[in-house]
Short mmCIF file of N, CA and C in Angstrom, two decimals:
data_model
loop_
_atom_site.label_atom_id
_atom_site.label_comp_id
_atom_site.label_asym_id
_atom_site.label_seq_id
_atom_site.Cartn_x
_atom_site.Cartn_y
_atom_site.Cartn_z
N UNK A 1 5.61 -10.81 -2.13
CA UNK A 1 4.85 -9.79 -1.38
C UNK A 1 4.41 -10.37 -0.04
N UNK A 2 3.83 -11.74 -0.05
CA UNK A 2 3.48 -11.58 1.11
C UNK A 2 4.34 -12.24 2.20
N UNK A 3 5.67 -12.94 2.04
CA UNK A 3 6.57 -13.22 2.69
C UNK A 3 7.37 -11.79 2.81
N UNK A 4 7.10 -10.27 2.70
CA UNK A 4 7.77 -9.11 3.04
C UNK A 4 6.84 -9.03 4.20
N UNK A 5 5.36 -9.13 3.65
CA UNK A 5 4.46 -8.53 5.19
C UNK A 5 4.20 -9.70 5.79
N UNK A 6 4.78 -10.92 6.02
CA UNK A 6 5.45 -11.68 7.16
C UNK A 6 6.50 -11.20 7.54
N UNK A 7 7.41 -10.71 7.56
CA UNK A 7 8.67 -10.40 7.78
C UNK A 7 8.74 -9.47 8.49
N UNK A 8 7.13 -8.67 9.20
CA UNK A 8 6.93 -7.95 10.16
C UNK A 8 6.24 -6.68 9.29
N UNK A 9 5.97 -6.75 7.80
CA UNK A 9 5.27 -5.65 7.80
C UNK A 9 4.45 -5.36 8.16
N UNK A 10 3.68 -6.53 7.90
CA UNK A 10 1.75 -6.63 8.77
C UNK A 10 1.78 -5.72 9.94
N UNK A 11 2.84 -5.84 10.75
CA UNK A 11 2.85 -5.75 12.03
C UNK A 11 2.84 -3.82 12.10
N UNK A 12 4.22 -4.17 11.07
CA UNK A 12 4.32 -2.40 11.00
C UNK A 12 3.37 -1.82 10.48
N UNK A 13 2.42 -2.46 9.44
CA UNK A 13 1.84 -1.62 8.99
C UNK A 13 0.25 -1.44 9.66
N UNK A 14 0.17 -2.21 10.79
CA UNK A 14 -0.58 -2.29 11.88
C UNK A 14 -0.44 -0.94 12.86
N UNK A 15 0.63 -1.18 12.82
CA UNK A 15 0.99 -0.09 14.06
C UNK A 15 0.90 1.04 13.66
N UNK A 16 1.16 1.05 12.27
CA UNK A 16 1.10 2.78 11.86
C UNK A 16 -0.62 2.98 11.29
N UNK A 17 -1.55 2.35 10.76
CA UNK A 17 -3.09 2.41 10.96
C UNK A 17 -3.42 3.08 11.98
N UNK A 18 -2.95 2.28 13.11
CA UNK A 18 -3.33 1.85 14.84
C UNK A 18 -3.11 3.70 15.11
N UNK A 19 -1.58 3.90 14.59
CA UNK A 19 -1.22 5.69 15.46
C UNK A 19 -2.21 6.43 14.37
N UNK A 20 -2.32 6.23 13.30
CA UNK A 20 -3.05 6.59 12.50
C UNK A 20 -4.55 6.93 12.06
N UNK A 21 -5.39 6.38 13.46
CA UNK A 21 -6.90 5.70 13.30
C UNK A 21 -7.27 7.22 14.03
#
């Protein structure tokens, strides 16, 4: 799991919060 959200999920799942907030 958390070598998937290294693998840029963090990121994605940042960004979609972020459009999301």
């Amino acid at each position: 799991l958390m070598q998937r959200i290294s693998s840029g999920g963090l990121l994605r799942r940042t960004l979609f919060n972020i459009a999301h907030s």
